[in-house]
Amino acid sequence: MEATVVETGTEGKAWGGGNQPLRASYGKMMMWFFIVSDALTFSGFLASYGFSRFKFVDAWPIADEVFTHFPFLHGVDAPMYYVAFMTFILIFSSVTMVLAVDAGHKMQQKKVILYMFLTIIGGAIFVGSQAWEWKTFIKGDFGAVETKGGKILQFLDADGERVALRDFAIELPKTREIHEESNGLWFQKDGTQTTYNFEEVKAGFMADKSVLIRTQLKDEHGHHIVLSREASEAKLLNDGKLVVEGANLKHNEYGTPLFADFFFFITGFHGFHVFSGVLINCIIFFNVVIGTYERRGSYEMVEKVGLYWHFVDLVWVFVFTFFYLV
Amino acid sequence: MAHEHKLEIFRGLVKFKSNITKIWGIFFFLSVITIIEVAFGIIKPAFLVDNSFLAMKWINWLFIILTLVKAYYITWDFMHMRDEKKAMRRAVVWTAIFLICYLVLILLIEGDYIFEVYKDGFVKFDF
């Protein structure tokens, strides 16, 4: 093989690959270019969220009224506090990560171990918080009725406060037969049952004259329009179709199903990034512990995984703004 | 490169003594911005919500600008973009910013157009 090697005499010069115009190592540069492409993926998601939101701009759910829960504080209206908490967790784990990188530059193995450990803990808390957020969102709160056109009708009491279906629906004798393999088509499953069916909600609504309906549509101040009692009755009787509790990919008690779809997709994709970031952090953490980088004489791997971890934080900053604030 | 850090932020207004104090300084700054965002998000002052500038509410301008400020300091100081060569910085940042602006512009205009069609079209949509 030696015969094929051509000595050009330019080794170490610009033409021989001897200069590094960007002065970054191969691995670090590739991490940066991966981050650029991943940023474009996320901006594609967020831009399509913006597209759908602009498409239904007069009927989009208000995030403050959707995410109002805080763990262990039941019934307390706490809009956004929990997401703000999650944001702080992620920013703080970014700080410990960058401290680990700094300690790595100074070849302080013990400090890198400590800071990497704290970063992993922060990431785990964040993923757990997101799971809780999903659970709360899926379970739902007040329940709503979906119309034949797929619009959501929510219920308010006389004071204009949200009222849950369980507070006014009347239980009717059950006449429904359960669909089983023996009495129906074997390849069809019995559908998901809500706590109250539409007839029970309708009966309760007609009995309690103080309950009003709030529609998905918003007025010029951005508040959902509340119908008068007559209009509410007409709306429910003519257009009402089924009861919705919580949210999934097809139905969403908070408003248009697209909101839930994008919520699951974007926060899910971000949560998956955090999860894989925690895994990669763990690998690097154990490598630091067994002294791999100490022997290598460079902690650049910590720096590379740090870039990825900060990127995850960066994406969350945007998700936070466009999902919860704007 | 990686071992020397530029310790000045705000165009030299603040200069930190060491990289570690700079990290904590940036953390403090990011926390303050987040607290401001959350406070405005909860209070929603009427004069920011009811008035708009270039088809966007003032409060949304505020949120988006603060977000970009946060993104800048995360990238520049946590990801050490400040210490990279100019060519590296531009290859990464300008590419992303150009493509993202283009995509967002196109999709938002299209979304607004479809909204107008639904609103003024002849098909009954709310039932």
PDB file of N, CA, C and O in Angstrom, chain A residues 92-137:
ATOM      1  N   PHE A  92     -31.359  25.185  35.496  1.00  0.00           N
ATOM      2  CA  PHE A  92     -30.370  24.874  36.529  1.00  0.00           C
ATOM      3  C   PHE A  92     -29.519  23.668  36.138  1.00  0.00           C
ATOM      4  O   PHE A  92     -28.315  23.643  36.404  1.00  0.00           O
ATOM      5  N   SER A  93     -30.142  22.691  35.490  1.00  0.00           N
ATOM      6  CA  SER A  93     -29.327  21.536  35.083  1.00  0.00           C
ATOM      7  C   SER A  93     -28.375  21.941  33.957  1.00  0.00           C
ATOM      8  O   SER A  93     -27.313  21.339  33.796  1.00  0.00           O
ATOM      9  N   SER A  94     -28.738  22.983  33.201  1.00  0.00           N
ATOM     10  CA  SER A  94     -27.790  23.524  32.227  1.00  0.00           C
ATOM     11  C   SER A  94     -26.594  24.147  32.932  1.00  0.00           C
ATOM     12  O   SER A  94     -25.457  24.018  32.462  1.00  0.00           O
ATOM     13  N   VAL A  95     -26.873  24.833  34.045  1.00  0.00           N
ATOM     14  CA  VAL A  95     -25.783  25.457  34.792  1.00  0.00           C
ATOM     15  C   VAL A  95     -24.827  24.398  35.319  1.00  0.00           C
ATOM     16  O   VAL A  95     -23.606  24.505  35.148  1.00  0.00           O
ATOM     17  N   THR A  96     -25.366  23.320  35.913  1.00  0.00           N
ATOM     18  CA  THR A  96     -24.467  22.292  36.439  1.00  0.00           C
ATOM     19  C   THR A  96     -23.692  21.630  35.295  1.00  0.00           C
ATOM     20  O   THR A  96     -22.535  21.272  35.458  1.00  0.00           O
ATOM     21  N   MET A  97     -24.345  21.517  34.133  1.00  0.00           N
ATOM     22  CA  MET A  97     -23.641  20.928  32.981  1.00  0.00           C
ATOM     23  C   MET A  97     -22.462  21.798  32.573  1.00  0.00           C
ATOM     24  O   MET A  97     -21.355  21.293  32.341  1.00  0.00           O
ATOM     25  N   VAL A  98     -22.687  23.105  32.487  1.00  0.00           N
ATOM     26  CA  VAL A  98     -21.604  23.975  32.024  1.00  0.00           C
ATOM     27  C   VAL A  98     -20.510  24.054  33.102  1.00  0.00           C
ATOM     28  O   VAL A  98     -19.324  24.168  32.782  1.00  0.00           O
ATOM     29  N   LEU A  99     -20.895  23.878  34.355  1.00  0.00           N
ATOM     30  CA  LEU A  99     -19.876  23.805  35.414  1.00  0.00           C
ATOM     31  C   LEU A  99     -19.045  22.524  35.261  1.00  0.00           C
ATOM     32  O   LEU A  99     -17.829  22.526  35.490  1.00  0.00           O
ATOM     33  N   ALA A 100     -19.710  21.434  34.839  1.00  0.00           N
ATOM     34  CA  ALA A 100     -18.979  20.184  34.605  1.00  0.00           C
ATOM     35  C   ALA A 100     -17.982  20.359  33.463  1.00  0.00           C
ATOM     36  O   ALA A 100     -16.840  19.888  33.541  1.00  0.00           O
ATOM     37  N   VAL A 101     -18.413  21.057  32.398  1.00  0.00           N
ATOM     38  CA  VAL A 101     -17.511  21.298  31.268  1.00  0.00           C
ATOM     39  C   VAL A 101     -16.308  22.110  31.737  1.00  0.00           C
ATOM     40  O   VAL A 101     -15.159  21.804  31.401  1.00  0.00           O
ATOM     41  N   ASP A 102     -16.591  23.134  32.540  1.00  0.00           N
ATOM     42  CA  ASP A 102     -15.508  23.988  33.041  1.00  0.00           C
ATOM     43  C   ASP A 102     -14.527  23.191  33.892  1.00  0.00           C
ATOM     44  O   ASP A 102     -13.311  23.309  33.744  1.00  0.00           O
ATOM     45  N   ALA A 103     -15.088  22.329  34.777  1.00  0.00           N
ATOM     46  CA  ALA A 103     -14.218  21.492  35.607  1.00  0.00           C
ATOM     47  C   ALA A 103     -13.424  20.526  34.740  1.00  0.00           C
ATOM     48  O   ALA A 103     -12.266  20.218  35.034  1.00  0.00           O
ATOM     49  N   GLY A 104     -14.026  20.069  33.645  1.00  0.00           N
ATOM     50  CA  GLY A 104     -13.332  19.175  32.723  1.00  0.00           C
ATOM     51  C   GLY A 104     -12.129  19.845  32.086  1.00  0.00           C
ATOM     52  O   GLY A 104     -11.067  19.242  31.961  1.00  0.00           O
ATOM     53  N   HIS A 105     -12.289  21.115  31.706  1.00  0.00           N
ATOM     54  CA  HIS A 105     -11.152  21.844  31.135  1.00  0.00           C
ATOM     55  C   HIS A 105      -9.979  21.905  32.102  1.00  0.00           C
ATOM     56  O   HIS A 105      -8.830  21.905  31.704  1.00  0.00           O
ATOM     57  N   LYS A 106     -10.340  21.984  33.390  1.00  0.00           N
ATOM     58  CA  LYS A 106      -9.274  22.075  34.393  1.00  0.00           C
ATOM     59  C   LYS A 106      -8.843  20.700  34.887  1.00  0.00           C
ATOM     60  O   LYS A 106      -8.075  20.606  35.847  1.00  0.00           O
ATOM     61  N   MET A 107      -9.386  19.630  34.251  1.00  0.00           N
ATOM     62  CA  MET A 107      -9.037  18.252  34.607  1.00  0.00           C
ATOM     63  C   MET A 107      -9.321  17.941  36.079  1.00  0.00           C
ATOM     64  O   MET A 107      -8.546  17.299  36.750  1.00  0.00           O
ATOM     65  N   GLN A 108     -10.470  18.428  36.579  1.00  0.00           N
ATOM     66  CA  GLN A 108     -10.829  18.127  37.968  1.00  0.00           C
ATOM     67  C   GLN A 108     -11.895  17.033  37.966  1.00  0.00           C
ATOM     68  O   GLN A 108     -13.095  17.319  37.929  1.00  0.00           O
ATOM     69  N   GLN A 109     -11.426  15.784  38.020  1.00  0.00           N
ATOM     70  CA  GLN A 109     -12.340  14.649  37.859  1.00  0.00           C
ATOM     71  C   GLN A 109     -13.472  14.649  38.887  1.00  0.00           C
ATOM     72  O   GLN A 109     -14.632  14.452  38.553  1.00  0.00           O
ATOM     73  N   LYS A 110     -13.122  14.895  40.158  1.00  0.00           N
ATOM     74  CA  LYS A 110     -14.129  14.845  41.228  1.00  0.00           C
ATOM     75  C   LYS A 110     -15.268  15.831  40.975  1.00  0.00           C
ATOM     76  O   LYS A 110     -16.440  15.516  41.147  1.00  0.00           O
ATOM     77  N   LYS A 111     -14.899  17.028  40.556  1.00  0.00           N
ATOM     78  CA  LYS A 111     -15.919  18.046  40.318  1.00  0.00           C
ATOM     79  C   LYS A 111     -16.782  17.684  39.117  1.00  0.00           C
ATOM     80  O   LYS A 111     -17.997  17.902  39.137  1.00  0.00           O
ATOM     81  N   VAL A 112     -16.160  17.135  38.071  1.00  0.00           N
ATOM     82  CA  VAL A 112     -16.947  16.729  36.906  1.00  0.00           C
ATOM     83  C   VAL A 112     -17.976  15.690  37.329  1.00  0.00           C
ATOM     84  O   VAL A 112     -19.150  15.755  36.945  1.00  0.00           O
ATOM     85  N   ILE A 113     -17.542  14.735  38.162  1.00  0.00           N
ATOM     86  CA  ILE A 113     -18.464  13.687  38.633  1.00  0.00           C
ATOM     87  C   ILE A 113     -19.653  14.317  39.348  1.00  0.00           C
ATOM     88  O   ILE A 113     -20.810  14.024  39.053  1.00  0.00           O
ATOM     89  N   LEU A 114     -19.368  15.223  40.269  1.00  0.00           N
ATOM     90  CA  LEU A 114     -20.448  15.856  41.045  1.00  0.00           C
ATOM     91  C   LEU A 114     -21.413  16.597  40.126  1.00  0.00           C
ATOM     92  O   LEU A 114     -22.639  16.401  40.198  1.00  0.00           O
ATOM     93  N   TYR A 115     -20.878  17.430  39.239  1.00  0.00           N
ATOM     94  CA  TYR A 115     -21.761  18.256  38.408  1.00  0.00           C
ATOM     95  C   TYR A 115     -22.528  17.419  37.397  1.00  0.00           C
ATOM     96  O   TYR A 115     -23.704  17.698  37.125  1.00  0.00           O
ATOM     97  N   MET A 116     -21.885  16.378  36.840  1.00  0.00           N
ATOM     98  CA  MET A 116     -22.622  15.506  35.921  1.00  0.00           C
ATOM     99  C   MET A 116     -23.762  14.823  36.657  1.00  0.00           C
ATOM    100  O   MET A 116     -24.865  14.684  36.122  1.00  0.00           O
ATOM    101  N   PHE A 117     -23.500  14.410  37.893  1.00  0.00           N
ATOM    102  CA  PHE A 117     -24.534  13.748  38.690  1.00  0.00           C
ATOM    103  C   PHE A 117     -25.726  14.686  38.892  1.00  0.00           C
ATOM    104  O   PHE A 117     -26.873  14.309  38.668  1.00  0.00           O
ATOM    105  N   LEU A 118     -25.433  15.935  39.270  1.00  0.00           N
ATOM    106  CA  LEU A 118     -26.522  16.896  39.486  1.00  0.00           C
ATOM    107  C   LEU A 118     -27.301  17.139  38.189  1.00  0.00           C
ATOM    108  O   LEU A 118     -28.530  17.270  38.203  1.00  0.00           O
ATOM    109  N   THR A 119     -26.591  17.166  37.073  1.00  0.00           N
ATOM    110  CA  THR A 119     -27.261  17.376  35.782  1.00  0.00           C
ATOM    111  C   THR A 119     -28.235  16.236  35.493  1.00  0.00           C
ATOM    112  O   THR A 119     -29.369  16.460  35.053  1.00  0.00           O
ATOM    113  N   ILE A 120     -27.781  15.014  35.764  1.00  0.00           N
ATOM    114  CA  ILE A 120     -28.642  13.849  35.512  1.00  0.00           C
ATOM    115  C   ILE A 120     -29.887  13.912  36.394  1.00  0.00           C
ATOM    116  O   ILE A 120     -31.009  13.665  35.939  1.00  0.00           O
ATOM    117  N   ILE A 121     -29.689  14.288  37.663  1.00  0.00           N
ATOM    118  CA  ILE A 121     -30.840  14.401  38.575  1.00  0.00           C
ATOM    119  C   ILE A 121     -31.830  15.434  38.042  1.00  0.00           C
ATOM    120  O   ILE A 121     -33.043  15.196  37.990  1.00  0.00           O
ATOM    121  N   GLY A 122     -31.304  16.587  37.622  1.00  0.00           N
ATOM    122  CA  GLY A 122     -32.179  17.637  37.080  1.00  0.00           C
ATOM    123  C   GLY A 122     -32.970  17.132  35.887  1.00  0.00           C
ATOM    124  O   GLY A 122     -34.180  17.363  35.794  1.00  0.00           O
ATOM    125  N   GLY A 123     -32.293  16.434  34.982  1.00  0.00           N
ATOM    126  CA  GLY A 123     -32.987  15.897  33.810  1.00  0.00           C
ATOM    127  C   GLY A 123     -34.074  14.919  34.197  1.00  0.00           C
ATOM    128  O   GLY A 123     -35.177  14.949  33.653  1.00  0.00           O
ATOM    129  N   ALA A 124     -33.784  14.080  35.198  1.00  0.00           N
ATOM    130  CA  ALA A 124     -34.783  13.090  35.634  1.00  0.00           C
ATOM    131  C   ALA A 124     -35.999  13.788  36.239  1.00  0.00           C
ATOM    132  O   ALA A 124     -37.144  13.407  35.967  1.00  0.00           O
ATOM    133  N   ILE A 125     -35.762  14.833  37.033  1.00  0.00           N
ATOM    134  CA  ILE A 125     -36.885  15.571  37.616  1.00  0.00           C
ATOM    135  C   ILE A 125     -37.732  16.180  36.502  1.00  0.00           C
ATOM    136  O   ILE A 125     -38.964  16.132  36.528  1.00  0.00           O
ATOM    137  N   PHE A 126     -37.058  16.709  35.475  1.00  0.00           N
ATOM    138  CA  PHE A 126     -37.807  17.329  34.383  1.00  0.00           C
ATOM    139  C   PHE A 126     -38.676  16.307  33.658  1.00  0.00           C
ATOM    140  O   PHE A 126     -39.860  16.556  33.420  1.00  0.00           O
ATOM    141  N   VAL A 127     -38.101  15.149  33.334  1.00  0.00           N
ATOM    142  CA  VAL A 127     -38.888  14.134  32.613  1.00  0.00           C
ATOM    143  C   VAL A 127     -40.076  13.689  33.466  1.00  0.00           C
ATOM    144  O   VAL A 127     -41.195  13.529  32.980  1.00  0.00           O
ATOM    145  N   GLY A 128     -39.831  13.520  34.776  1.00  0.00           N
ATOM    146  CA  GLY A 128     -40.917  13.136  35.679  1.00  0.00           C
ATOM    147  C   GLY A 128     -42.014  14.182  35.697  1.00  0.00           C
ATOM    148  O   GLY A 128     -43.207  13.864  35.658  1.00  0.00           O
ATOM    149  N   SER A 129     -41.608  15.462  35.720  1.00  0.00           N
ATOM    150  CA  SER A 129     -42.598  16.542  35.733  1.00  0.00           C
ATOM    151  C   SER A 129     -43.427  16.528  34.460  1.00  0.00           C
ATOM    152  O   SER A 129     -44.636  16.756  34.488  1.00  0.00           O
ATOM    153  N   GLN A 130     -42.751  16.237  33.361  1.00  0.00           N
ATOM    154  CA  GLN A 130     -43.490  16.207  32.109  1.00  0.00           C
ATOM    155  C   GLN A 130     -44.495  15.058  32.101  1.00  0.00           C
ATOM    156  O   GLN A 130     -45.613  15.217  31.606  1.00  0.00           O
ATOM    157  N   ALA A 131     -44.107  13.926  32.674  1.00  0.00           N
ATOM    158  CA  ALA A 131     -45.037  12.799  32.762  1.00  0.00           C
ATOM    159  C   ALA A 131     -46.270  13.202  33.575  1.00  0.00           C
ATOM    160  O   ALA A 131     -47.409  12.906  33.213  1.00  0.00           O
ATOM    161  N   TRP A 132     -46.024  13.926  34.670  1.00  0.00           N
ATOM    162  CA  TRP A 132     -47.143  14.373  35.515  1.00  0.00           C
ATOM    163  C   TRP A 132     -48.044  15.331  34.741  1.00  0.00           C
ATOM    164  O   TRP A 132     -49.269  15.245  34.804  1.00  0.00           O
ATOM    165  N   GLU A 133     -47.416  16.228  33.992  1.00  0.00           N
ATOM    166  CA  GLU A 133     -48.162  17.195  33.176  1.00  0.00           C
ATOM    167  C   GLU A 133     -49.049  16.480  32.152  1.00  0.00           C
ATOM    168  O   GLU A 133     -50.216  16.823  31.965  1.00  0.00           O
ATOM    169  N   TRP A 134     -48.485  15.450  31.533  1.00  0.00           N
ATOM    170  CA  TRP A 134     -49.256  14.656  30.572  1.00  0.00           C
ATOM    171  C   TRP A 134     -50.424  13.978  31.256  1.00  0.00           C
ATOM    172  O   TRP A 134     -51.533  13.975  30.759  1.00  0.00           O
ATOM    173  N   LYS A 135     -50.153  13.375  32.411  1.00  0.00           N
ATOM    174  CA  LYS A 135     -51.196  12.636  33.128  1.00  0.00           C
ATOM    175  C   LYS A 135     -52.363  13.561  33.438  1.00  0.00           C
ATOM    176  O   LYS A 135     -53.523  13.223  33.223  1.00  0.00           O
ATOM    177  N   THR A 136     -52.045  14.748  33.953  1.00  0.00           N
ATOM    178  CA  THR A 136     -53.089  15.703  34.314  1.00  0.00           C
ATOM    179  C   THR A 136     -53.882  16.127  33.084  1.00  0.00           C
ATOM    180  O   THR A 136     -55.105  16.234  33.134  1.00  0.00           O
ATOM    181  N   PHE A 137     -53.162  16.347  31.994  1.00  0.00           N
ATOM    182  CA  PHE A 137     -53.814  16.800  30.767  1.00  0.00           C
ATOM    183  C   PHE A 137     -54.727  15.711  30.206  1.00  0.00           C
ATOM    184  O   PHE A 137     -55.848  15.972  29.776  1.00  0.00           O
TER     185      PHE A 137
END
